[in-house]
C-alpha cells in the first residue's frame, strides 16, 4: 500500500531546525539566576544572539529553494505539475518551468531562434497561469533551452545552472513493447530515456510523476523508489 502524502512531502521538502529551545532556556536561566556572574550572563546573551542569527539563516535558505518542472504541452507534464504544486511547493519557494526544445537540423527551417523561443513561451504560458492560480505567492518563471544534445543531458545541466533543489518530470505509461526496449537499452548501456537519465544523474532530488488513472492516485519514481503508489 502507498504511504501518506505527508511522508513524501517531508522527503521532498528541505527541512531546517532552529535553536530556539536553547535560547529559551538561557532566558529562563538568566531570569531566575540573579546570583550568576556577569561573565556567564554575557555568554548567555551571545548564545541567544547566535540562535537568532541561525534562525535568520534558516529563513533565508528556505526562501531560496528552487523547484524546477520540466514542462511541455502533454497531459503528463500538466499532471506532474498539479501534483507537485499541492505536495511539494511551499510559499517560500521559486518555481522554474523548463521547456527544452531540439535545435532544428537541415534546410527549410524558416524560424529564427528568437521566434522559436517566443513560440515555446506561448505554449508553456498556460502552465505558468496554473502555477499563479494555485500558488499566487510563489514567483514563477519560464526558461526555454534549445539544444542539439540529448534532452536529458540538457535538463540536468540546466538544473545545475539554475541551482534547483528539486526537479519534477512528468512520466507517461510504458507499453509492454516499450518496457522490453527500455530493458534492452539499459543492459546495452544506452540509458532508459530522458526521465531515467535525469533521475540518475541530477545533483538534486529528481521526481518522476505519473497519474495512474482518473481516480487511482499517482506513481512516483525517484532514484531510490520506482513506481511508488500514492493515493493523494
mmCIF file of C-alpha atoms in Angstrom:
data_model
loop_
_atom_site.group_PDB
_atom_site.id
_atom_site.type_symbol
_atom_site.label_atom_id
_atom_site.label_comp_id
_atom_site.label_asym_id
_atom_site.label_seq_id
_atom_site.Cartn_x
_atom_site.Cartn_y
_atom_site.Cartn_z
ATOM 1 C CA UNK A 1 0.000 0.000 0.000
ATOM 2 C CA UNK A 2 1.139 3.562 -0.559
ATOM 3 C CA UNK A 3 2.417 5.806 2.179
ATOM 4 C CA UNK A 4 0.516 9.003 3.017
ATOM 5 C CA UNK A 5 1.305 12.141 1.081
ATOM 6 C CA UNK A 6 2.884 13.689 4.178
ATOM 7 C CA UNK A 7 5.681 11.135 4.043
ATOM 8 C CA UNK A 8 6.719 12.313 0.594
ATOM 9 C CA UNK A 9 6.246 15.955 1.477
ATOM 10 C CA UNK A 10 8.783 15.508 4.279
ATOM 11 C CA UNK A 11 11.095 13.636 1.927
ATOM 12 C CA UNK A 12 10.954 16.292 -0.755
ATOM 13 C CA UNK A 13 10.969 19.494 1.246
ATOM 14 C CA UNK A 14 14.203 20.871 2.571
ATOM 15 C CA UNK A 15 13.814 20.874 6.349
ATOM 16 C CA UNK A 16 15.748 23.018 8.777
ATOM 17 C CA UNK A 17 15.619 23.258 12.540
ATOM 18 C CA UNK A 18 16.410 26.366 14.540
ATOM 19 C CA UNK A 19 17.828 26.574 18.042
ATOM 20 C CA UNK A 20 15.016 28.468 19.761
ATOM 21 C CA UNK A 21 14.802 25.960 22.636
ATOM 22 C CA UNK A 22 18.335 26.718 23.860
ATOM 23 C CA UNK A 23 17.543 30.418 23.548
ATOM 24 C CA UNK A 24 14.504 29.991 25.779
ATOM 25 C CA UNK A 25 16.466 28.023 28.353
ATOM 26 C CA UNK A 26 19.122 30.733 28.500
ATOM 27 C CA UNK A 27 16.464 33.390 29.065
ATOM 28 C CA UNK A 28 14.848 31.345 31.859
ATOM 29 C CA UNK A 29 18.222 30.780 33.430
ATOM 30 C CA UNK A 30 19.114 34.465 33.363
ATOM 31 C CA UNK A 31 15.727 35.420 34.847
ATOM 32 C CA UNK A 32 15.978 33.021 37.797
ATOM 33 C CA UNK A 33 19.712 33.176 38.357
ATOM 34 C CA UNK A 34 20.224 36.697 39.700
ATOM 35 C CA UNK A 35 23.309 35.492 41.566
ATOM 36 C CA UNK A 36 25.096 34.361 38.395
ATOM 37 C CA UNK A 37 28.227 36.195 37.357
ATOM 38 C CA UNK A 38 28.252 38.909 34.694
ATOM 39 C CA UNK A 39 30.552 36.855 32.511
ATOM 40 C CA UNK A 40 28.062 33.978 32.348
ATOM 41 C CA UNK A 41 25.247 36.408 31.618
ATOM 42 C CA UNK A 42 27.202 37.805 28.684
ATOM 43 C CA UNK A 43 27.809 34.264 27.451
ATOM 44 C CA UNK A 44 24.071 33.569 27.530
ATOM 45 C CA UNK A 45 23.447 36.747 25.557
ATOM 46 C CA UNK A 46 25.930 35.683 22.900
ATOM 47 C CA UNK A 47 24.241 32.266 22.711
ATOM 48 C CA UNK A 48 20.858 33.882 22.264
ATOM 49 C CA UNK A 49 22.162 36.164 19.527
ATOM 50 C CA UNK A 50 23.738 33.193 17.801
ATOM 51 C CA UNK A 51 20.434 31.331 17.845
ATOM 52 C CA UNK A 52 18.637 34.324 16.334
ATOM 53 C CA UNK A 53 21.245 34.579 13.597
ATOM 54 C CA UNK A 54 20.881 30.858 12.870
ATOM 55 C CA UNK A 55 17.113 31.188 12.605
ATOM 56 C CA UNK A 56 17.542 34.124 10.210
ATOM 57 C CA UNK A 57 19.855 31.989 8.092
ATOM 58 C CA UNK A 58 17.286 29.203 8.053
ATOM 59 C CA UNK A 59 14.578 31.551 6.785
ATOM 60 C CA UNK A 60 16.882 32.777 4.027
ATOM 61 C CA UNK A 61 17.754 29.222 2.967
ATOM 62 C CA UNK A 62 14.101 28.182 2.870
ATOM 63 C CA UNK A 63 13.089 31.171 0.789
ATOM 64 C CA UNK A 64 15.837 30.484 -1.739
ATOM 65 C CA UNK A 65 14.777 26.966 -2.766
ATOM 66 C CA UNK A 66 14.033 26.480 -6.455
ATOM 67 C CA UNK A 67 11.626 23.820 -7.712
ATOM 68 C CA UNK A 68 12.160 23.082 -11.396
ATOM 69 C CA UNK A 69 9.480 21.472 -13.557
ATOM 70 C CA UNK A 70 10.238 20.015 -16.980
ATOM 71 C CA UNK A 71 7.178 21.054 -18.978
ATOM 72 C CA UNK A 72 5.716 20.687 -22.450
ATOM 73 C CA UNK A 73 2.225 20.508 -23.941
ATOM 74 C CA UNK A 74 1.480 16.907 -22.885
ATOM 75 C CA UNK A 75 -1.018 15.821 -20.226
ATOM 76 C CA UNK A 76 1.786 14.032 -18.349
ATOM 77 C CA UNK A 77 3.552 17.335 -17.813
ATOM 78 C CA UNK A 78 0.398 19.021 -16.501
ATOM 79 C CA UNK A 79 -0.430 16.105 -14.186
ATOM 80 C CA UNK A 80 3.040 16.182 -12.635
ATOM 81 C CA UNK A 81 2.780 19.939 -12.150
ATOM 82 C CA UNK A 82 -0.625 19.696 -10.474
ATOM 83 C CA UNK A 83 0.598 17.001 -8.065
ATOM 84 C CA UNK A 84 3.763 18.842 -7.122
ATOM 85 C CA UNK A 85 2.011 22.194 -6.616
ATOM 86 C CA UNK A 86 -0.096 20.514 -3.943
ATOM 87 C CA UNK A 87 2.534 18.321 -2.284
ATOM 88 C CA UNK A 88 5.955 19.901 -2.901
ATOM 89 C CA UNK A 89 5.826 23.652 -3.439
ATOM 90 C CA UNK A 90 5.797 25.995 -0.451
ATOM 91 C CA UNK A 91 5.083 29.714 -0.405
ATOM 92 C CA UNK A 92 8.788 30.419 0.179
ATOM 93 C CA UNK A 93 9.860 28.558 -2.963
ATOM 94 C CA UNK A 94 10.552 29.727 -6.507
ATOM 95 C CA UNK A 95 9.161 27.823 -9.492
ATOM 96 C CA UNK A 96 11.067 27.361 -12.744
ATOM 97 C CA UNK A 97 9.192 25.933 -15.719
ATOM 98 C CA UNK A 98 11.848 24.450 -18.003
ATOM 99 C CA UNK A 99 10.937 23.759 -21.626
ATOM 100 C CA UNK A 100 13.608 22.026 -23.706
ATOM 101 C CA UNK A 101 13.436 22.017 -27.496
ATOM 102 C CA UNK A 102 15.649 20.367 -30.075
ATOM 103 C CA UNK A 103 17.614 22.545 -32.454
ATOM 104 C CA UNK A 104 16.238 22.037 -35.987
ATOM 105 C CA UNK A 105 18.631 20.358 -38.379
ATOM 106 C CA UNK A 106 18.702 20.695 -42.137
ATOM 107 C CA UNK A 107 17.331 23.111 -44.660
ATOM 108 C CA UNK A 108 13.850 24.542 -44.860
ATOM 109 C CA UNK A 109 13.846 25.996 -41.342
ATOM 110 C CA UNK A 110 12.378 29.470 -41.643
ATOM 111 C CA UNK A 111 12.025 30.393 -37.962
ATOM 112 C CA UNK A 112 14.841 32.132 -36.127
ATOM 113 C CA UNK A 113 15.880 31.022 -32.643
ATOM 114 C CA UNK A 114 14.131 34.074 -31.164
ATOM 115 C CA UNK A 115 10.893 33.157 -32.942
ATOM 116 C CA UNK A 116 11.129 29.554 -31.764
ATOM 117 C CA UNK A 117 11.806 30.754 -28.227
ATOM 118 C CA UNK A 118 8.770 33.053 -28.322
ATOM 119 C CA UNK A 119 6.545 30.239 -29.594
ATOM 120 C CA UNK A 120 7.786 27.930 -26.843
ATOM 121 C CA UNK A 121 6.917 30.552 -24.205
ATOM 122 C CA UNK A 122 3.394 30.796 -25.605
ATOM 123 C CA UNK A 123 2.960 27.018 -25.428
ATOM 124 C CA UNK A 124 4.059 26.835 -21.789
ATOM 125 C CA UNK A 125 2.326 30.014 -20.598
ATOM 126 C CA UNK A 126 -0.937 28.209 -19.594
ATOM 127 C CA UNK A 127 1.100 26.181 -17.093
ATOM 128 C CA UNK A 128 2.516 29.396 -15.655
ATOM 129 C CA UNK A 129 -1.067 30.636 -15.229
ATOM 130 C CA UNK A 130 -1.858 27.391 -13.393
ATOM 131 C CA UNK A 131 1.058 27.967 -11.009
ATOM 132 C CA UNK A 132 -0.044 31.529 -10.300
ATOM 133 C CA UNK A 133 -3.590 30.342 -9.664
ATOM 134 C CA UNK A 134 -2.556 27.549 -7.276
ATOM 135 C CA UNK A 135 0.379 29.367 -5.660
ATOM 136 C CA UNK A 136 -0.185 33.142 -6.053
ATOM 137 C CA UNK A 137 2.596 33.986 -3.575
ATOM 138 C CA UNK A 138 5.255 31.971 -5.391
ATOM 139 C CA UNK A 139 7.410 33.514 -8.085
ATOM 140 C CA UNK A 140 7.138 31.573 -11.366
ATOM 141 C CA UNK A 141 9.368 31.952 -14.406
ATOM 142 C CA UNK A 142 9.678 30.186 -17.760
ATOM 143 C CA UNK A 143 13.078 29.074 -19.054
ATOM 144 C CA UNK A 144 13.398 27.818 -22.628
ATOM 145 C CA UNK A 145 16.519 25.889 -23.644
ATOM 146 C CA UNK A 146 17.272 24.899 -27.227
ATOM 147 C CA UNK A 147 19.805 22.118 -27.588
ATOM 148 C CA UNK A 148 21.304 19.840 -30.208
ATOM 149 C CA UNK A 149 22.271 17.359 -27.461
ATOM 150 C CA UNK A 150 20.121 14.749 -25.754
ATOM 151 C CA UNK A 151 17.283 16.347 -23.790
ATOM 152 C CA UNK A 152 18.160 14.516 -20.596
ATOM 153 C CA UNK A 153 21.666 15.955 -20.554
ATOM 154 C CA UNK A 154 20.357 19.459 -21.279
ATOM 155 C CA UNK A 155 17.836 19.201 -18.417
ATOM 156 C CA UNK A 156 20.447 18.062 -15.903
ATOM 157 C CA UNK A 157 22.866 20.806 -16.941
ATOM 158 C CA UNK A 158 20.176 23.489 -16.694
ATOM 159 C CA UNK A 159 19.043 22.273 -13.262
ATOM 160 C CA UNK A 160 22.631 22.655 -12.047
ATOM 161 C CA UNK A 161 22.935 26.074 -13.669
ATOM 162 C CA UNK A 162 19.715 27.305 -12.054
ATOM 163 C CA UNK A 163 20.594 25.796 -8.673
ATOM 164 C CA UNK A 164 17.423 23.708 -8.478
ATOM 165 C CA UNK A 165 16.675 21.960 -5.194
ATOM 166 C CA UNK A 166 14.008 19.674 -6.665
ATOM 167 C CA UNK A 167 13.478 18.518 -10.260
ATOM 168 C CA UNK A 168 9.999 17.265 -11.254
ATOM 169 C CA UNK A 169 9.204 15.460 -14.507
ATOM 170 C CA UNK A 170 6.028 14.007 -15.953
ATOM 171 C CA UNK A 171 6.173 10.361 -16.965
ATOM 172 C CA UNK A 172 3.957 8.530 -19.436
ATOM 173 C CA UNK A 173 2.667 4.989 -19.084
ATOM 174 C CA UNK A 174 5.005 2.418 -20.548
ATOM 175 C CA UNK A 175 3.586 -0.061 -23.006
ATOM 176 C CA UNK A 176 4.756 -3.682 -22.939
ATOM 177 C CA UNK A 177 6.755 -3.144 -26.128
ATOM 178 C CA UNK A 178 8.389 -0.021 -24.701
ATOM 179 C CA UNK A 179 9.358 -1.841 -21.477
ATOM 180 C CA UNK A 180 11.148 -4.523 -23.493
ATOM 181 C CA UNK A 181 13.037 -1.869 -25.470
ATOM 182 C CA UNK A 182 13.876 0.031 -22.261
ATOM 183 C CA UNK A 183 15.328 -3.087 -20.590
ATOM 184 C CA UNK A 184 17.376 -3.860 -23.702
ATOM 185 C CA UNK A 185 18.708 -0.311 -23.887
ATOM 186 C CA UNK A 186 19.589 -0.354 -20.178
ATOM 187 C CA UNK A 187 21.509 -3.639 -20.462
ATOM 188 C CA UNK A 188 23.314 -2.310 -23.526
ATOM 189 C CA UNK A 189 24.387 0.784 -21.563
ATOM 190 C CA UNK A 190 22.334 3.103 -23.761
ATOM 191 C CA UNK A 191 20.182 4.513 -20.971
ATOM 192 C CA UNK A 192 16.447 4.231 -20.456
ATOM 193 C CA UNK A 193 15.207 7.585 -21.701
ATOM 194 C CA UNK A 194 15.040 11.229 -20.638
ATOM 195 C CA UNK A 195 13.275 10.676 -17.309
ATOM 196 C CA UNK A 196 15.568 7.840 -16.222
ATOM 197 C CA UNK A 197 18.650 9.832 -17.207
ATOM 198 C CA UNK A 198 17.547 12.832 -15.131
ATOM 199 C CA UNK A 199 16.689 10.711 -12.086
ATOM 200 C CA UNK A 200 20.086 9.030 -12.004
ATOM 201 C CA UNK A 201 22.275 11.987 -12.990
ATOM 202 C CA UNK A 202 20.754 15.039 -11.276
ATOM 203 C CA UNK A 203 22.591 16.528 -8.321
ATOM 204 C CA UNK A 204 19.261 17.441 -6.706
ATOM 205 C CA UNK A 205 16.299 15.174 -5.928
ATOM 206 C CA UNK A 206 14.579 14.246 -9.202
ATOM 207 C CA UNK A 207 10.976 13.017 -9.096
ATOM 208 C CA UNK A 208 9.044 11.445 -11.950
ATOM 209 C CA UNK A 209 5.254 11.663 -11.553
ATOM 210 C CA UNK A 210 2.637 9.684 -13.455
ATOM 211 C CA UNK A 211 -1.105 9.772 -12.928
ATOM 212 C CA UNK A 212 -2.197 6.153 -12.579
ATOM 213 C CA UNK A 213 -5.800 6.662 -13.649
ATOM 214 C CA UNK A 214 -8.634 9.144 -13.235
ATOM 215 C CA UNK A 215 -9.148 8.183 -9.576
ATOM 216 C CA UNK A 216 -6.191 5.918 -8.964
ATOM 217 C CA UNK A 217 -3.646 8.298 -7.493
ATOM 218 C CA UNK A 218 -0.074 8.799 -8.716
ATOM 219 C CA UNK A 219 3.017 6.694 -9.277
ATOM 220 C CA UNK A 220 6.200 8.354 -8.021
ATOM 221 C CA UNK A 221 9.693 7.365 -9.134
ATOM 222 C CA UNK A 222 12.957 8.626 -7.636
ATOM 223 C CA UNK A 223 16.491 7.273 -7.518
ATOM 224 C CA UNK A 224 15.529 5.019 -4.581
ATOM 225 C CA UNK A 225 11.875 4.273 -5.340
ATOM 226 C CA UNK A 226 10.287 3.067 -8.552
ATOM 227 C CA UNK A 227 6.554 3.425 -9.295
ATOM 228 C CA UNK A 228 5.737 4.142 -5.656
ATOM 229 C CA UNK A 229 1.960 4.486 -5.425
ATOM 230 C CA UNK A 230 0.369 7.476 -3.691
ATOM 231 C CA UNK A 231 -3.378 7.732 -3.354
ATOM 232 C CA UNK A 232 -3.348 11.514 -2.966
#
